[in-house]
Amino acid sequence: QKEVEQNSGPLSVPEGAIASLNCTYSDRGSQSFFWYRQYSGKSPELIMFIYSNGDKEDGRFTAQLNKASQYVSLLIRDSQPSDSATYLCAVSRSGGSNYKLTFGKGTLLTVNP
Amino acid sequence: GAGVSQSPSNKVTEKGKDVELRCDPISGHTALYWYRQRLGQGLEFLIYFQGNSAPDKSGLPSDRFSAERTGESVSTLTIQRTQQEDSAVYLCASSSFLGSYNEQFFGPGTRLTVL
């Protein structure tokens, strides 16, 4: 079983729709959860992090965490073509991100104008 | 500089040669990480440095891989006797050690191609 699993996609949504990205993890000791966005040929950039069960909203982005189900998701509202990228889910055992991250393979999102 | 820098941006080498990759972290960041990303894959942790503590080398795939960091500055990742399966983008990230949350900032990566 892979440590962090994501659907590879591609996930295609029309502009203005909600994009839902999902991630499951196997290590119950995981404490910190991150979503990175990676444009083709570029390095990853952090867009959301979450530590506690429930929802965390930041602008058009909402991260959801359910530790009992070992599940974390990212919702992107009012999707824009500029949101088209690969979204990487990452988890860490430590309380902060100052430790190694374990990444999923990423989900390719395409937002169609 | 304002961000993490890495050099070279691209490296093409022949199988069996040694290569050295360089990372300059953000000034003041005490933590430095190396990751590898193979084509179509997620990032794979290699090694982690934190200040003067012993590095976490648990992700290094073989003894052909080694890394050094002097204090809180530049780090070099060395791959000896390169193999074709070493072809990947090698990403460096750094983070500060202050506060309860420390974002890892990634450099642009070095694309290594082993022929």
mmCIF file of C-alpha atoms in Angstrom:
data_model
loop_
_atom_site.group_PDB
_atom_site.id
_atom_site.type_symbol
_atom_site.label_atom_id
_atom_site.label_comp_id
_atom_site.label_asym_id
_atom_site.label_seq_id
_atom_site.Cartn_x
_atom_site.Cartn_y
_atom_site.Cartn_z
ATOM 1 C CA GLN A 1 0.000 0.000 0.000
ATOM 2 C CA LYS A 2 1.363 3.371 -1.001
ATOM 3 C CA GLU A 3 1.815 5.871 1.808
ATOM 4 C CA VAL A 4 -0.065 8.719 0.124
ATOM 5 C CA GLU A 5 -2.527 7.981 -2.654
ATOM 6 C CA GLN A 6 -4.175 10.340 -5.085
ATOM 7 C CA ASN A 7 -6.148 9.799 -8.272
ATOM 8 C CA SER A 8 -3.750 10.655 -11.060
ATOM 9 C CA GLY A 9 -6.515 12.167 -13.162
ATOM 10 C CA PRO A 10 -6.718 14.040 -15.335
ATOM 11 C CA LEU A 11 -9.611 15.760 -13.634
ATOM 12 C CA SER A 12 -11.358 18.072 -16.026
ATOM 13 C CA VAL A 13 -13.835 20.729 -14.893
ATOM 14 C CA PRO A 14 -15.425 23.688 -16.646
ATOM 15 C CA GLU A 15 -14.481 27.217 -15.654
ATOM 16 C CA GLY A 16 -16.475 28.374 -12.641
ATOM 17 C CA ALA A 17 -17.145 24.873 -11.334
ATOM 18 C CA ILE A 18 -15.909 23.309 -8.104
ATOM 19 C CA ALA A 19 -12.905 21.031 -8.421
ATOM 20 C CA SER A 20 -12.573 18.329 -5.770
ATOM 21 C CA LEU A 21 -9.213 16.682 -5.184
ATOM 22 C CA ASN A 22 -8.829 13.740 -2.849
ATOM 23 C CA CYS A 23 -5.993 12.099 -0.966
ATOM 24 C CA THR A 24 -5.697 9.172 1.434
ATOM 25 C CA TYR A 25 -2.723 8.302 3.618
ATOM 26 C CA SER A 26 -1.675 5.162 5.432
ATOM 27 C CA ASP A 27 0.422 6.454 8.342
ATOM 28 C CA ARG A 28 -1.831 7.099 11.328
ATOM 29 C CA GLY A 29 1.023 9.057 12.933
ATOM 30 C CA SER A 30 0.680 11.773 10.305
ATOM 31 C CA GLN A 31 -0.013 15.134 11.878
ATOM 32 C CA SER A 32 0.393 17.746 9.151
ATOM 33 C CA PHE A 33 -1.187 17.795 5.728
ATOM 34 C CA PHE A 34 -0.310 19.974 2.783
ATOM 35 C CA TRP A 35 -1.525 20.721 -0.718
ATOM 36 C CA TYR A 36 1.041 21.894 -3.247
ATOM 37 C CA ARG A 37 0.357 23.125 -6.751
ATOM 38 C CA GLN A 38 2.870 22.351 -9.463
ATOM 39 C CA TYR A 39 2.660 23.898 -12.898
ATOM 40 C CA SER A 40 4.259 21.923 -15.702
ATOM 41 C CA GLY A 41 8.031 22.259 -15.571
ATOM 42 C CA LYS A 42 7.931 24.306 -12.396
ATOM 43 C CA SER A 43 8.633 23.585 -8.746
ATOM 44 C CA PRO A 44 5.834 22.949 -6.229
ATOM 45 C CA GLU A 45 4.300 25.839 -4.322
ATOM 46 C CA LEU A 46 2.301 25.502 -1.136
ATOM 47 C CA ILE A 47 -1.336 26.546 -1.367
ATOM 48 C CA MET A 48 -2.906 25.064 1.780
ATOM 49 C CA PHE A 49 -1.972 23.277 4.968
ATOM 50 C CA ILE A 50 -4.182 21.749 7.660
ATOM 51 C CA TYR A 51 -3.487 20.140 11.027
ATOM 52 C CA SER A 52 -6.894 19.678 12.651
ATOM 53 C CA ASN A 53 -9.962 17.709 11.672
ATOM 54 C CA GLY A 54 -12.553 19.724 9.815
ATOM 55 C CA ASP A 55 -12.439 22.392 7.168
ATOM 56 C CA LYS A 56 -10.016 25.211 6.559
ATOM 57 C CA GLU A 57 -10.866 27.916 4.057
ATOM 58 C CA ASP A 58 -8.531 30.334 2.292
ATOM 59 C CA GLY A 59 -10.111 32.308 -0.504
ATOM 60 C CA ARG A 60 -11.344 29.943 -3.185
ATOM 61 C CA PHE A 61 -9.593 26.992 -1.551
ATOM 62 C CA THR A 62 -10.936 24.735 1.202
ATOM 63 C CA ALA A 63 -8.954 21.911 2.738
ATOM 64 C CA GLN A 64 -10.814 19.160 4.571
ATOM 65 C CA LEU A 65 -9.236 16.679 6.963
ATOM 66 C CA ASN A 66 -10.691 13.518 8.489
ATOM 67 C CA LYS A 67 -8.032 11.753 10.511
ATOM 68 C CA ALA A 68 -10.315 8.853 11.449
ATOM 69 C CA SER A 69 -10.786 8.053 7.772
ATOM 70 C CA GLN A 70 -7.199 9.068 6.921
ATOM 71 C CA TYR A 71 -8.529 11.321 4.232
ATOM 72 C CA VAL A 72 -7.722 14.856 3.165
ATOM 73 C CA SER A 73 -9.250 16.807 0.322
ATOM 74 C CA LEU A 74 -8.951 20.123 -1.465
ATOM 75 C CA LEU A 75 -11.887 21.978 -2.956
ATOM 76 C CA ILE A 76 -11.336 24.757 -5.440
ATOM 77 C CA ARG A 77 -14.372 26.950 -5.939
ATOM 78 C CA ASP A 78 -14.984 29.063 -9.036
ATOM 79 C CA SER A 79 -12.216 27.194 -10.855
ATOM 80 C CA GLN A 80 -10.179 29.253 -13.291
ATOM 81 C CA PRO A 81 -8.054 28.137 -16.256
ATOM 82 C CA SER A 82 -5.037 29.382 -14.273
ATOM 83 C CA ASP A 83 -5.801 26.668 -11.698
ATOM 84 C CA SER A 84 -4.831 24.048 -14.291
ATOM 85 C CA ALA A 85 -1.869 22.261 -12.743
ATOM 86 C CA THR A 86 -0.880 19.127 -10.880
ATOM 87 C CA TYR A 87 -1.940 19.158 -7.238
ATOM 88 C CA LEU A 88 0.294 17.265 -4.846
ATOM 89 C CA CYS A 89 -0.890 16.034 -1.469
ATOM 90 C CA ALA A 90 1.833 15.730 1.166
ATOM 91 C CA VAL A 91 1.863 14.536 4.772
ATOM 92 C CA SER A 92 4.313 14.819 7.631
ATOM 93 C CA ARG A 93 4.652 12.993 10.940
ATOM 94 C CA SER A 94 5.915 16.025 12.767
ATOM 95 C CA GLY A 95 3.801 18.770 14.284
ATOM 96 C CA GLY A 96 5.150 21.325 11.896
ATOM 97 C CA SER A 97 6.385 21.148 8.336
ATOM 98 C CA ASN A 98 9.983 21.311 9.480
ATOM 99 C CA TYR A 99 10.460 17.670 8.641
ATOM 100 C CA LYS A 100 10.328 15.488 5.584
ATOM 101 C CA LEU A 101 7.170 15.398 3.535
ATOM 102 C CA THR A 102 5.741 12.267 1.948
ATOM 103 C CA PHE A 103 4.062 13.127 -1.336
ATOM 104 C CA GLY A 104 1.419 11.495 -3.447
ATOM 105 C CA LYS A 105 1.920 11.270 -7.197
ATOM 106 C CA GLY A 106 -0.386 14.211 -7.791
ATOM 107 C CA THR A 107 -3.661 14.824 -9.576
ATOM 108 C CA LEU A 108 -3.623 16.698 -12.873
ATOM 109 C CA LEU A 109 -6.418 19.266 -12.968
ATOM 110 C CA THR A 110 -7.565 20.878 -16.189
ATOM 111 C CA VAL A 111 -10.003 23.788 -16.051
ATOM 112 C CA ASN A 112 -11.650 24.335 -19.413
ATOM 113 C CA PRO A 113 -12.625 27.892 -20.402
ATOM 114 C CA GLY B 1 18.535 36.077 -3.302
ATOM 115 C CA ALA B 2 14.860 36.033 -2.443
ATOM 116 C CA GLY B 3 14.272 32.347 -3.052
ATOM 117 C CA VAL B 4 15.948 28.971 -3.080
ATOM 118 C CA SER B 5 18.373 28.676 -5.965
ATOM 119 C CA GLN B 6 19.793 25.545 -7.518
ATOM 120 C CA SER B 7 22.500 24.898 -10.051
ATOM 121 C CA PRO B 8 22.887 23.720 -12.655
ATOM 122 C CA SER B 9 19.346 23.924 -13.999
ATOM 123 C CA ASN B 10 20.069 21.069 -16.392
ATOM 124 C CA LYS B 11 22.743 18.397 -16.345
ATOM 125 C CA VAL B 12 23.332 15.726 -18.948
ATOM 126 C CA THR B 13 25.900 13.113 -18.067
ATOM 127 C CA GLU B 14 27.057 9.720 -19.181
ATOM 128 C CA LYS B 15 26.358 6.594 -17.194
ATOM 129 C CA GLY B 16 29.100 5.983 -14.661
ATOM 130 C CA LYS B 17 30.105 9.616 -14.207
ATOM 131 C CA ASP B 18 29.805 11.512 -10.932
ATOM 132 C CA VAL B 19 27.624 14.614 -10.663
ATOM 133 C CA GLU B 20 27.333 17.344 -8.073
ATOM 134 C CA LEU B 21 24.185 19.409 -7.589
ATOM 135 C CA ARG B 22 24.099 22.613 -5.608
ATOM 136 C CA CYS B 23 21.418 24.275 -3.506
ATOM 137 C CA ASP B 24 21.440 27.758 -1.982
ATOM 138 C CA PRO B 25 18.665 28.007 0.615
ATOM 139 C CA ILE B 26 16.815 31.136 1.609
ATOM 140 C CA SER B 27 18.981 33.166 3.951
ATOM 141 C CA GLY B 28 18.180 32.393 7.579
ATOM 142 C CA HIS B 29 16.464 29.093 6.857
ATOM 143 C CA THR B 30 17.962 26.460 9.107
ATOM 144 C CA ALA B 31 16.276 23.441 7.525
ATOM 145 C CA LEU B 32 17.164 22.137 4.071
ATOM 146 C CA TYR B 33 15.663 19.201 2.207
ATOM 147 C CA TRP B 34 16.489 17.326 -0.968
ATOM 148 C CA TYR B 35 13.766 15.566 -2.950
ATOM 149 C CA ARG B 36 13.762 13.688 -6.234
ATOM 150 C CA GLN B 37 10.933 13.719 -8.764
ATOM 151 C CA ARG B 38 10.939 11.153 -11.520
ATOM 152 C CA LEU B 39 8.851 11.761 -14.602
ATOM 153 C CA GLY B 40 5.140 11.522 -13.787
ATOM 154 C CA GLN B 41 5.800 10.776 -10.147
ATOM 155 C CA GLY B 42 5.437 12.578 -6.855
ATOM 156 C CA LEU B 43 8.353 13.928 -4.886
ATOM 157 C CA GLU B 44 10.556 11.407 -3.113
ATOM 158 C CA PHE B 45 12.365 12.516 0.064
ATOM 159 C CA LEU B 46 16.129 12.042 0.004
ATOM 160 C CA ILE B 47 17.788 13.846 2.917
ATOM 161 C CA TYR B 48 17.084 16.544 5.519
ATOM 162 C CA PHE B 49 19.482 18.909 7.292
ATOM 163 C CA GLN B 50 18.542 20.902 10.386
ATOM 164 C CA GLY B 51 21.164 23.268 11.751
ATOM 165 C CA ASN B 52 24.089 21.378 13.219
ATOM 166 C CA SER B 53 22.094 18.214 13.944
ATOM 167 C CA ALA B 54 22.956 14.956 12.245
ATOM 168 C CA PRO B 55 21.158 14.830 8.890
ATOM 169 C CA ASP B 56 18.280 12.457 8.260
ATOM 170 C CA LYS B 57 19.598 10.339 5.391
ATOM 171 C CA SER B 58 16.783 7.801 5.464
ATOM 172 C CA GLY B 59 15.618 8.608 1.942
ATOM 173 C CA LEU B 60 18.903 8.173 0.102
ATOM 174 C CA PRO B 61 18.324 5.300 -2.362
ATOM 175 C CA SER B 62 21.860 3.904 -2.322
ATOM 176 C CA ASP B 63 25.375 4.591 -1.082
ATOM 177 C CA ARG B 64 26.099 6.271 -4.412
ATOM 178 C CA PHE B 65 24.149 9.241 -3.085
ATOM 179 C CA SER B 66 25.578 11.620 -0.503
ATOM 180 C CA ALA B 67 24.966 15.191 0.555
ATOM 181 C CA GLU B 68 26.752 17.797 2.578
ATOM 182 C CA ARG B 69 25.809 21.091 4.113
ATOM 183 C CA THR B 70 28.097 23.533 5.853
ATOM 184 C CA GLY B 71 26.307 25.255 8.706
ATOM 185 C CA GLU B 72 23.122 26.874 7.463
ATOM 186 C CA SER B 73 24.344 27.621 3.989
ATOM 187 C CA VAL B 74 24.891 25.863 0.709
ATOM 188 C CA SER B 75 24.265 22.159 0.274
ATOM 189 C CA THR B 76 25.628 19.828 -2.375
ATOM 190 C CA LEU B 77 24.117 16.530 -3.423
ATOM 191 C CA THR B 78 26.592 14.155 -5.025
ATOM 192 C CA ILE B 79 25.680 11.131 -7.092
ATOM 193 C CA GLN B 80 28.563 8.798 -7.855
ATOM 194 C CA ARG B 81 28.684 6.368 -10.773
ATOM 195 C CA THR B 82 25.383 7.638 -12.149
ATOM 196 C CA GLN B 83 22.866 5.174 -13.555
ATOM 197 C CA GLN B 84 20.031 5.784 -16.002
ATOM 198 C CA GLU B 85 17.485 5.345 -13.216
ATOM 199 C CA ASP B 86 18.995 8.404 -11.515
ATOM 200 C CA SER B 87 17.468 10.575 -14.250
ATOM 201 C CA ALA B 88 15.005 12.878 -12.513
ATOM 202 C CA VAL B 89 14.467 16.433 -11.339
ATOM 203 C CA TYR B 90 16.271 17.009 -8.052
ATOM 204 C CA LEU B 91 14.495 19.586 -5.918
ATOM 205 C CA CYS B 92 15.843 21.402 -2.918
ATOM 206 C CA ALA B 93 13.638 23.098 -0.322
ATOM 207 C CA SER B 94 14.336 25.153 2.773
ATOM 208 C CA SER B 95 12.306 26.289 5.758
ATOM 209 C CA SER B 96 12.802 28.341 8.896
ATOM 210 C CA PHE B 97 12.641 26.775 12.336
ATOM 211 C CA LEU B 98 10.604 29.467 13.994
ATOM 212 C CA GLY B 99 6.988 29.177 14.983
ATOM 213 C CA SER B 100 4.654 26.222 14.840
ATOM 214 C CA TYR B 101 4.390 26.116 11.109
ATOM 215 C CA ASN B 102 7.239 26.213 8.626
ATOM 216 C CA GLU B 103 6.499 26.252 4.937
ATOM 217 C CA GLN B 104 8.981 24.471 2.743
ATOM 218 C CA PHE B 105 10.018 26.693 -0.150
ATOM 219 C CA PHE B 106 11.223 24.844 -3.213
ATOM 220 C CA GLY B 107 13.927 25.790 -5.650
ATOM 221 C CA PRO B 108 13.523 25.456 -9.433
ATOM 222 C CA GLY B 109 15.221 22.072 -9.471
ATOM 223 C CA THR B 110 18.046 20.477 -11.412
ATOM 224 C CA ARG B 111 16.982 18.224 -14.268
ATOM 225 C CA LEU B 112 19.465 15.356 -14.441
ATOM 226 C CA THR B 113 19.621 13.166 -17.521
ATOM 227 C CA VAL B 114 21.886 10.129 -17.481
ATOM 228 C CA LEU B 115 22.578 8.745 -20.946
#
